[in-house]
XYZ file of C-alpha atoms in Angstrom:
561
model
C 104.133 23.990 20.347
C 105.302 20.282 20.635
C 107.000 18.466 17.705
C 105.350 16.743 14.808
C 105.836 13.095 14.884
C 104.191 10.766 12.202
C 103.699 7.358 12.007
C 103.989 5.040 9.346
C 100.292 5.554 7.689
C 100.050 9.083 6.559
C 103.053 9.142 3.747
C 100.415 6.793 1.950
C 97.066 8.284 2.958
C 95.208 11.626 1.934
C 97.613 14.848 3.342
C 94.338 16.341 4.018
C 93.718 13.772 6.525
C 97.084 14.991 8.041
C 95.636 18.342 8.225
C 92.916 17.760 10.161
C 94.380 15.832 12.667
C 96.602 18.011 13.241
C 94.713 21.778 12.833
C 93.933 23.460 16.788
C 90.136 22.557 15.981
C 90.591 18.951 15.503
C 93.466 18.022 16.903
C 92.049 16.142 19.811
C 88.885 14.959 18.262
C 88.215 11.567 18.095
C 85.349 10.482 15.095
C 83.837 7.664 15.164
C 84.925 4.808 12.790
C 82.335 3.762 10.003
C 80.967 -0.072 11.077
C 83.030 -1.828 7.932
C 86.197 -0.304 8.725
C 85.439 -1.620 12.205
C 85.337 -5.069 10.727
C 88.434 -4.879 9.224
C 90.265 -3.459 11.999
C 89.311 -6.006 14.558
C 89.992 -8.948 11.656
C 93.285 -7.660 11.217
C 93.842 -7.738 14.893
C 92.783 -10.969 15.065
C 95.162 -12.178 12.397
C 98.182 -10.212 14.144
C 97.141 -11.916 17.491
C 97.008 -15.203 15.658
C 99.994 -14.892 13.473
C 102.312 -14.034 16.756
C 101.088 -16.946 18.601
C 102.476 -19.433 15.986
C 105.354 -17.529 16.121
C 105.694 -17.905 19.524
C 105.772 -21.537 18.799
C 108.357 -21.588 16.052
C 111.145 -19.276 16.952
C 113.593 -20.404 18.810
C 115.743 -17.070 19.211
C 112.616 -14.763 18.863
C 111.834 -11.581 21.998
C 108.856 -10.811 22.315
C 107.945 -7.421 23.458
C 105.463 -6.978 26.373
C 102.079 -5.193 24.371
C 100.468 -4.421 27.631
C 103.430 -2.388 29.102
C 103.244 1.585 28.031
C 104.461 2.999 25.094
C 107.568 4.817 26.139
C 108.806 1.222 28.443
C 108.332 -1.145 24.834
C 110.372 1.359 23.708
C 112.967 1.043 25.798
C 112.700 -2.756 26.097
C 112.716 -2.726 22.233
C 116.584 -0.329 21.996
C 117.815 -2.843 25.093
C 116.892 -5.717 22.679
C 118.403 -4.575 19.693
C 121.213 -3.246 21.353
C 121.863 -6.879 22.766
C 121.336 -8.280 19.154
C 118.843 -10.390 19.530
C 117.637 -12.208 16.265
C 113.824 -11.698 15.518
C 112.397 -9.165 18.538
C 108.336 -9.039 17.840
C 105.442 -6.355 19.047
C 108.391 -3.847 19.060
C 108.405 0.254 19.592
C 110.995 2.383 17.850
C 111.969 5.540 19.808
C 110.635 8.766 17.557
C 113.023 10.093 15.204
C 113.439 12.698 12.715
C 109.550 13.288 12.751
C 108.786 9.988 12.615
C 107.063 7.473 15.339
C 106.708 3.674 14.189
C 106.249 -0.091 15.838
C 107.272 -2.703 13.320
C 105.675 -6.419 13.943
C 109.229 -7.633 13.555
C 112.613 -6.424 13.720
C 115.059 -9.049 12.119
C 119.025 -8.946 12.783
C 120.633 -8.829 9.600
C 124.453 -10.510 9.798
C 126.123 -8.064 12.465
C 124.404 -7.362 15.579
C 122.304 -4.399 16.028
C 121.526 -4.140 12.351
C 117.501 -4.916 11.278
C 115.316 -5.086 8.872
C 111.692 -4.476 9.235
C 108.694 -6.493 8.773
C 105.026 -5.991 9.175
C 101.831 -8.215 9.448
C 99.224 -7.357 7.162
C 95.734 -9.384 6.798
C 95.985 -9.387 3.419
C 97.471 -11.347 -0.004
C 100.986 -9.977 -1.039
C 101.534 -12.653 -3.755
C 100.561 -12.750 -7.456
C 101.362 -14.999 -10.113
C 104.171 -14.000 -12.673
C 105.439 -14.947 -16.022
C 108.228 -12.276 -15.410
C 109.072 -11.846 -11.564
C 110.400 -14.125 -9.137
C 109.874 -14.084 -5.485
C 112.128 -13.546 -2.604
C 110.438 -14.657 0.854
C 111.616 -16.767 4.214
C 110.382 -19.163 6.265
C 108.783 -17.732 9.577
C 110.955 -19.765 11.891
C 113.914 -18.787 9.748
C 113.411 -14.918 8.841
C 116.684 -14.488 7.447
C 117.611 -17.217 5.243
C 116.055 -16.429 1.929
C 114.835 -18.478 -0.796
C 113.407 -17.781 -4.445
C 110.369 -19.212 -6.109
C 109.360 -18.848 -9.585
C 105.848 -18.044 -11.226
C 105.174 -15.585 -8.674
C 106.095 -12.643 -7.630
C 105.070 -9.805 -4.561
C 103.096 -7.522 -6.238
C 99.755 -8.600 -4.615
C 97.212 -5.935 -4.646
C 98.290 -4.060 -1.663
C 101.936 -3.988 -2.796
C 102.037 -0.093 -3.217
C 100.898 0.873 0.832
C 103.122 -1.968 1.900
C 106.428 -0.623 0.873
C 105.502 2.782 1.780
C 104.994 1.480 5.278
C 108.585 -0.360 5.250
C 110.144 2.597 4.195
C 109.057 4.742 6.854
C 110.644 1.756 9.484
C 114.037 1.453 7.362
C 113.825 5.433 7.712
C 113.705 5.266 10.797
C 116.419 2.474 11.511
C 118.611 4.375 9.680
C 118.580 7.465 11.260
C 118.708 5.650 14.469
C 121.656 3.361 13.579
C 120.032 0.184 13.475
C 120.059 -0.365 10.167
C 122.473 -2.790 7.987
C 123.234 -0.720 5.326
C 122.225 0.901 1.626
C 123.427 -2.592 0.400
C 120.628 -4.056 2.326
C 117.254 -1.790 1.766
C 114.290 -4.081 2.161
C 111.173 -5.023 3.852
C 109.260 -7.760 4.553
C 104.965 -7.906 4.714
C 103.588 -11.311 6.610
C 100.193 -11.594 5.029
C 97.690 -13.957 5.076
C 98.742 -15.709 1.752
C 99.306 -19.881 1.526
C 103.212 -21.225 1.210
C 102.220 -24.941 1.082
C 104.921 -26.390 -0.971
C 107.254 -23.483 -0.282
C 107.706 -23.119 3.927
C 106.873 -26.189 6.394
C 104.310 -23.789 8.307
C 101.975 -22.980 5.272
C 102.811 -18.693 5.879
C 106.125 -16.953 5.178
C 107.359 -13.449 4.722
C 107.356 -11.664 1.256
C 110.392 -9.492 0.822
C 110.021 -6.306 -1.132
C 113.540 -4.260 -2.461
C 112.756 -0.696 -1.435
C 115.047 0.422 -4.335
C 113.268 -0.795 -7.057
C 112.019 1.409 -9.826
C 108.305 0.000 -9.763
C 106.161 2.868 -9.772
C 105.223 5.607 -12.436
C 103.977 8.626 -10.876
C 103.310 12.325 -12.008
C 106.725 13.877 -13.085
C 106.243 17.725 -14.105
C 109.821 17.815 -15.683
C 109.594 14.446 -17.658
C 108.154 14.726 -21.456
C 105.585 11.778 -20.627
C 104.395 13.363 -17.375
C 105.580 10.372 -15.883
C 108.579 8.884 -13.837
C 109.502 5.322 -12.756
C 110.207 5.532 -9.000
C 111.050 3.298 -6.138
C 109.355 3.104 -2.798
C 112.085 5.202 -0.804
C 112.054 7.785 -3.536
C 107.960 7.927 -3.314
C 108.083 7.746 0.432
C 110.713 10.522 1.212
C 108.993 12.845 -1.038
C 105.335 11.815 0.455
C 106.735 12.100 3.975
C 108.160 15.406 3.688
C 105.394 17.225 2.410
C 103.109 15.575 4.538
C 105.179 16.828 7.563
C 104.957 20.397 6.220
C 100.676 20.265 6.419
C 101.143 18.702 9.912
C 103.191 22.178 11.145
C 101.459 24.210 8.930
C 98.223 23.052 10.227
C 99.670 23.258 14.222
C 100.463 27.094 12.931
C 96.996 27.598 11.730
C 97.951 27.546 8.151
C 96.087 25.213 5.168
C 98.518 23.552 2.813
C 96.154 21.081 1.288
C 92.268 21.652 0.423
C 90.024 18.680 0.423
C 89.510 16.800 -2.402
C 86.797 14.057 -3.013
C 88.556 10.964 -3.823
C 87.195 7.151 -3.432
C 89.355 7.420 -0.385
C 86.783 9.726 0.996
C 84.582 6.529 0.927
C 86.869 4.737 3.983
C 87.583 8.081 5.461
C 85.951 9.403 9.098
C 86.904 13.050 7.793
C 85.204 12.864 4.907
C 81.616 14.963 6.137
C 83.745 17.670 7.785
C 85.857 17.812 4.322
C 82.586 18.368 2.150
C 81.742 21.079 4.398
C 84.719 22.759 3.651
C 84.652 22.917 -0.133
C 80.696 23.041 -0.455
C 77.929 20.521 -1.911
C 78.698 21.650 -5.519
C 82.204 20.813 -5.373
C 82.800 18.184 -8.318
C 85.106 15.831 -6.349
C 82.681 15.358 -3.044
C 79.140 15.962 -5.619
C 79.985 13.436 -7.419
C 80.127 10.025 -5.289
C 81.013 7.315 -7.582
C 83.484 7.201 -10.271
C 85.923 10.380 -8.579
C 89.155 11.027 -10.401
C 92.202 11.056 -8.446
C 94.340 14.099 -6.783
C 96.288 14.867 -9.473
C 93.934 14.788 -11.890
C 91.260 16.938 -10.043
C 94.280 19.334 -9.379
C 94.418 19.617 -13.276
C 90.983 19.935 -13.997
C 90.757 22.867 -11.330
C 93.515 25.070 -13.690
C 91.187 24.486 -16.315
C 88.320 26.017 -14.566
C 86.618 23.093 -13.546
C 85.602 22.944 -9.622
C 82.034 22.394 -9.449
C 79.490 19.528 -10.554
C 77.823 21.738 -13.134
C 81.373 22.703 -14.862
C 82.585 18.722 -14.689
C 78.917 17.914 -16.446
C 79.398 20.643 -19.404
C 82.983 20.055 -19.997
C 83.918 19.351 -23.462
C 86.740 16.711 -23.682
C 88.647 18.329 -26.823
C 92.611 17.026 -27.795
C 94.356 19.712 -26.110
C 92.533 19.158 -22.479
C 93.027 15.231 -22.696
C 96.614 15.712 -23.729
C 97.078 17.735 -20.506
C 94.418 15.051 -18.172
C 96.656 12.236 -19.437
C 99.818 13.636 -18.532
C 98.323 14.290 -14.540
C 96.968 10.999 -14.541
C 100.083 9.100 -14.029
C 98.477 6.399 -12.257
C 96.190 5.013 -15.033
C 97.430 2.245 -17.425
C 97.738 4.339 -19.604
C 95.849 7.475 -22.050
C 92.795 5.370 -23.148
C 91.960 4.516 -19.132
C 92.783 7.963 -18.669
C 90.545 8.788 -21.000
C 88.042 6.328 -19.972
C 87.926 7.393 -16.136
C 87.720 11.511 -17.430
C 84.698 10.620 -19.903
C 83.035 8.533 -17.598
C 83.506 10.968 -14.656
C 82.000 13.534 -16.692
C 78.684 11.049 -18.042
C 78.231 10.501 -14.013
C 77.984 14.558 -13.704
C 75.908 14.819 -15.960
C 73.456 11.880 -14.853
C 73.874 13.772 -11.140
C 72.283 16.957 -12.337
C 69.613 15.238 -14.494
C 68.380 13.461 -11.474
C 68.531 10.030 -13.686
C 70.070 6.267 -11.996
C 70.759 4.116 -14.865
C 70.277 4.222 -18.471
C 71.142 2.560 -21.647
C 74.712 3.769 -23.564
C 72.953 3.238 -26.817
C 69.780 4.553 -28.277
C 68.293 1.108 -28.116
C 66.946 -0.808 -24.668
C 69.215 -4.004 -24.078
C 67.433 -6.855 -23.917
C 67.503 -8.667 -20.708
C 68.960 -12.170 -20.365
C 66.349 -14.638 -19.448
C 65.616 -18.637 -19.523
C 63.269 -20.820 -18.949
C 65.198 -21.850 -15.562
C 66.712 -19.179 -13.973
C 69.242 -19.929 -11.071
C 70.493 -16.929 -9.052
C 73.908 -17.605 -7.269
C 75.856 -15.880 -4.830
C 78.905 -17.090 -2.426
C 80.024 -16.237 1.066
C 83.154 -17.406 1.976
C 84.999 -16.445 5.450
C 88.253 -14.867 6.846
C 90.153 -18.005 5.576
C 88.689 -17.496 2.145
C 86.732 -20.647 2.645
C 83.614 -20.680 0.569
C 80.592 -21.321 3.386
C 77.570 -20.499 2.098
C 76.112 -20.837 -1.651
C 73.054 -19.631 -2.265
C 70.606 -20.610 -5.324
C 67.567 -19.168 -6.189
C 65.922 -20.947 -8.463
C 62.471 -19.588 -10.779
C 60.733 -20.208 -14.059
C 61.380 -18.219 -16.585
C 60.919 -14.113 -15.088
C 58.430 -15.368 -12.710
C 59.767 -14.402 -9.112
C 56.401 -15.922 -7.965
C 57.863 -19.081 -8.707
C 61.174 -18.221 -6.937
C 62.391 -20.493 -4.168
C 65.286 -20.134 -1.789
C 67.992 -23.108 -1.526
C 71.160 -22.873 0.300
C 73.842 -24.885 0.841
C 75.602 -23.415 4.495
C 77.780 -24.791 7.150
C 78.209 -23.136 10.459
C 80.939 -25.600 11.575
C 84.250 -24.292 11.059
C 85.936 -25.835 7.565
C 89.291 -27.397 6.548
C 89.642 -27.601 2.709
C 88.289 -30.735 2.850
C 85.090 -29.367 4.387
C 84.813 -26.385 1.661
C 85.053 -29.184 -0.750
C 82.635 -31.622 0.597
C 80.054 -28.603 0.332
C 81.008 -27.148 -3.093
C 80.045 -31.178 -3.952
C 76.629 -30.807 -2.543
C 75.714 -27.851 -4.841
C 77.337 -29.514 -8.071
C 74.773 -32.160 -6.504
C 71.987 -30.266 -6.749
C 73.036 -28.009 -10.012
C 73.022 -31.366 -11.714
C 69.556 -32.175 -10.888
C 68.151 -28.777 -12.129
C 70.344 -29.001 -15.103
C 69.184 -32.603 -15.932
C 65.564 -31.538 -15.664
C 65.892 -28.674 -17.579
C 67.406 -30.584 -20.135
C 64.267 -33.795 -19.751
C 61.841 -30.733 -20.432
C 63.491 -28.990 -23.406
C 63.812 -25.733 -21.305
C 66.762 -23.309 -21.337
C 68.272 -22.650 -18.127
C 70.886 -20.004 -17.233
C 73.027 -19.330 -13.748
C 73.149 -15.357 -12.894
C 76.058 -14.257 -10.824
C 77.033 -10.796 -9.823
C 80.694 -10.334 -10.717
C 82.980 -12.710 -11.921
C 84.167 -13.344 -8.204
C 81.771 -16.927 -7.948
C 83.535 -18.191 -10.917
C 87.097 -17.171 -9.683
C 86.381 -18.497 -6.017
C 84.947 -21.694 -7.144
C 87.586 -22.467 -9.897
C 89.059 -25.054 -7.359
C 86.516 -27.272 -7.219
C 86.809 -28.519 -10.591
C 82.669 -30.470 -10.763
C 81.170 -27.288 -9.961
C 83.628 -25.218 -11.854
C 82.679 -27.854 -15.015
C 79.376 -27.108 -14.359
C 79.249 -22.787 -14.579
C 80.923 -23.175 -17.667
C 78.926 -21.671 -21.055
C 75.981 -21.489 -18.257
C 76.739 -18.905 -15.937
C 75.898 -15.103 -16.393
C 77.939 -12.392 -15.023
C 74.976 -9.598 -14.424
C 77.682 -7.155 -13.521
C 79.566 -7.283 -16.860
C 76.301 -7.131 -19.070
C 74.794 -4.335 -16.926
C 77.916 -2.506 -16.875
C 78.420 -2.892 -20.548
C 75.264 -1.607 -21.465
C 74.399 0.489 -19.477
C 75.806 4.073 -17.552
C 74.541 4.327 -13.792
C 74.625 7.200 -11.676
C 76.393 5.646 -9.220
C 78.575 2.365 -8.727
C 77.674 -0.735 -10.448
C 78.073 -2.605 -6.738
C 74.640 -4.553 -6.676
C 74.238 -2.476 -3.067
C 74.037 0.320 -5.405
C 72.418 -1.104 -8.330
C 69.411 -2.817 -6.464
C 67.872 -0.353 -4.703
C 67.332 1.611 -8.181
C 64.365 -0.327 -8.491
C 63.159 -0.525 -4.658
C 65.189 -3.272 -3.430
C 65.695 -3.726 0.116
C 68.756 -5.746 2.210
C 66.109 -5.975 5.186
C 69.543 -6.911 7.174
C 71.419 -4.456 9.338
C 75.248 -4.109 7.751
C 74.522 -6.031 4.579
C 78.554 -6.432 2.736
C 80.662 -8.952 2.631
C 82.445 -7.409 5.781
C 79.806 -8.198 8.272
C 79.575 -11.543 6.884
C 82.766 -12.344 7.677
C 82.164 -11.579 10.781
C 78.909 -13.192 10.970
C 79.890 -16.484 10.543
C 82.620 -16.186 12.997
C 79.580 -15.421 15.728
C 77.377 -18.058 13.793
C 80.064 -20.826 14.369
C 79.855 -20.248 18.342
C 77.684 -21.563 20.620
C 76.987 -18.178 22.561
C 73.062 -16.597 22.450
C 74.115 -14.579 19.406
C 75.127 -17.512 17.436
C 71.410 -17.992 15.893
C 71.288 -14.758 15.428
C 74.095 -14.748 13.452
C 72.855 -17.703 11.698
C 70.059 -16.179 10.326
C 71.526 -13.512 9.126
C 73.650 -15.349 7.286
C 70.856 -16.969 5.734
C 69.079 -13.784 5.503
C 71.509 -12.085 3.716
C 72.333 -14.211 1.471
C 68.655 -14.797 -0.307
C 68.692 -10.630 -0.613
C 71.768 -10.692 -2.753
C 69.977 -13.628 -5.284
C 66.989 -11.935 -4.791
C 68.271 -8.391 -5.443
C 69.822 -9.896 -8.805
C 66.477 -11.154 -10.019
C 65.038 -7.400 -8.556
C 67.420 -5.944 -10.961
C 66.543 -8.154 -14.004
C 63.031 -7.324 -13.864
C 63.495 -3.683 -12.625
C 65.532 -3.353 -16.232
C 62.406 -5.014 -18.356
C 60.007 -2.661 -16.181
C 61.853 0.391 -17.441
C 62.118 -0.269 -20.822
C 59.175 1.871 -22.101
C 60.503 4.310 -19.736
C 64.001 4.485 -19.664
C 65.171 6.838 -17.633
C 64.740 6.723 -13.854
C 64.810 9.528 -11.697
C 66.705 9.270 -8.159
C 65.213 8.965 -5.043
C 66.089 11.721 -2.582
């Protein structure tokens, strides 16, 4: 039987997944990939594509490996160029090692020749702000001379996947002798974040130390449960087991039994999984709200496998004690505490057949005004805002309702994004103005606080959300338990709500506009689905308003098949 090799994925993905890929019965089958994974593959594609042409225009010393060639000749052309020394060598192949099989974006020399430090391109944010942290990151055209900044730091949201990738390269370029040194254990990520002020090109690379205690996982020997660990000491141990499931899955052996995780949600193994368990196991029954491994792993010792055991369980001292402790990755015992009783209401609401219903014994009352203006954003791959869409109607009469957007399907500099942003504050200042002539109240609804977040740069329209916006998704979710997500995909259609587009996210319309910008036959398409798409999310947010004040007198609703 032929070696196990793994790339640099699996140490921070599901072991099952590992399994499967690697068990007799699977081990050449190819699934398909869900359509909004799709997206994001071919975006991120399209960044790396982009990103390595501007730095084919900025480094001066940089090789650039040949990505049409086979694997086994980047290889070698990727050992000749290290070898040589050459200073940044991009698109390159390592040869497999110890297990492992990687291809870094970029390989930077570090001081003596031959010695390298790995970087990958991610599309994706690696920066945050910080009160505490400083940031270490270089210049694209200069990989290797660092600089600090202060106020921010590199623990963007993807932070933990990152550094388990770079640690599987600096594995690797260790045990191949390419590496500088335990003096030197870093990484770099090249993500799609703005430098302005900090690099002359706008992008740099964010440098992570791979030896940093930043992580508290599940320790069985510490008193908390918990350990602070860095990213080699997460990845090694990751790595290694994961390597055992591969063999032990090539020998027709199961290390690892499926359990239902959110992962599940992004996963193409995730049908043949549930068929291994059963329907009634709690982590694939219940689809919304799943605890994590660990946690599920604890639950199980206590007896509790299925949907009906989750739904009667009794969360007494002595069991939370022992949930907190295996739920290492919460902030804490009250979100531990928080995610267990809330994973056990959304069992319970599974069995009873109900969607949505109040936390208290009393029916919320519903927000209303005599002006109601439903508002939704779209912004693109740049994280341009393109599209606002208002839906304006009197008082809770969606007779009334009209449509207005404000769209551009020419491509947008900031100075573009602003120009629009002005032409809603434009028209927000009209409706507010004749609200106010007429005496009538007049509210803004918004699903999540992501249009007040997004449109916090524009400073008129910001001025003018203020004390008058609504965030739908914090009321509803704070007064109310659903069956499901609170996601307006899966709140809406609770009360017969409809997309009436194919793909409705905010994937697709990222790639929507793309084809709407063109000039191709499918650019009107595109167009109105933009459009399209956008009136059913301010429309489903109205649907959901009045699907509420429908149910009051009848508060529990039972779930469609």
């Amino acid at each position: 039987m032929s070696e196990v090799f793994l790339g640099g994925y699996p140490a921070k993905k599901c072991p099952r997944v590992v399994h499967n890929e690697h068990a007799p019965g699977t081990l050449a089958v190819e699934l398909p990939v869900p359509a909004h994974l799709q997206i994001l593959f071919d975006a991120g594609r399209a960044f790396q594509d982009e990103v390595v042409d501007v730095l084919r225009d900025v480094l001066d010393d940089g090789t650039f490996i040949d990505a049409d060639q086979s694997w086994n000749a980047a290889t070698d052309a990727t050992v000749t160029a290290m070898r040589r020394g050459d200073a940044v060598i991009v698109g390159g192949r390592l040869p497999d090692i110890a297990a492992r099989r990687g291809a870094p974006d970029l390989l930077v020399r570090v001081g003596a020749e031959a010695a390298y430090l790995p970087v990958d391109i991610k599309h994706h944010h690696t920066l945050s702000t910080s009160k505490t942290k400083d940031l270490t990151f270089s210049t694209i055209d200069a990989p290797m001379r660092w600089e600090s900044a202060t106020g921010v730091c590199n623990r963007g949201g993807h932070w933990r996947d990152d550094v388990m990738q770079l640690a599987h390269y600096t594995r690797m370029l260790q045990e191949l002798g390419f590496h500088p040194g335990d003096d030197r254990l870093y990484g770099g990520i090249l993500g799609t974040d703005s430098y302005d002020g900090l690099t002359p090109h706008g992008c740099g690379i964010t440098w992570y130390d791979l030896t940093e205690a930043g992580e508290r996982t599940f320790s069985a020997s510490a008193e908390s449960g918990r350990k602070l660990r860095s990213p080699l000491e997460r990845y090694d141990h990751e790595f290694d087991f994961r390597v055992q499931v591969a063999q032990a899955a090539r020998d027709g052996r199961e290390l690892v039994r499926p359990i239902g995780t959110d992962e599940c949600f992004d996963c193409v193994w995730a049908e043949q999984c549930e068929q291994v368990v059963g329907p009634d196991d709690a982590g694939f029954a219940l689809r919304h709200g799943r605890l994590r491994t660990r946690e599920w792993q604890f639950l199980a010792s206590r007896g509790v496998t299925t949907l009906a055991d989750l739904a009667a369980l009794e969360v007494d001292a002595d069991l939370l004690d022992g949930f907190v402790r295996h739920a290492a990755g919460r902030q804490g015992a009250a979100a531990a505490e928080k995610a267990l009783r809330a994973a056990v209401t959304k069992a319970d609401l599974t069995l009873r057949g109900v969607d949505i219903e109040p936390i208290g014994d009393t029916w919320p009352a519903v927000p209303t005004a005599d002006v109601e203006i439903d508002f939704d954003i779209e912004w693109d791959r740049a994280g341009r805002i393109y599209q606002y869409g208002l839906r304006i109607r009197d008082a809770a009469d969606d007779g009334t309702a009209r449509y207005e957007p404000v769209v551009s399907f020419e491509p947008l500099d900031d100075a573009g994004a602003a120009a629009l942003a002005d032409q809603v504050a434009d028209r927000l200042e009209e409706l507010i103005a004749d609200a106010e002539q007429r005496g009538h109240t007049l509210m803004i609804f918004h699903w999540s606080a992501v249009e007040i977040s997004r449109t916090r740069c524009f400073p008129r329209l910001a001025s003018l959300l203020e004390d008058r916006s609504v965030d739908l998704l914090a009321w509803a979710s704070g007064k109310f338990v659903a069956r499901k997500s609170f996601s307006i995909k899966d709140i809406a259609p609770i009360f017969g709500f409809e997309w009436g587009v194919d793909d409705a996210g905010g994937f697709s319309s990222m790639d929507k506009i793309e084809h709407a910008r063109g000039t191709g036959p499918d650019a009107a398409e595109a167009r109105t689905w933009c459009l399209d798409y956008n009136e059913a999310d301010v429309a489903a947010q109205a649907a959901i308003r009045d699907g509420l004040r429908a149910l009051e007198n009848a508060p529990l609703m039972v779930s469609s098949p």
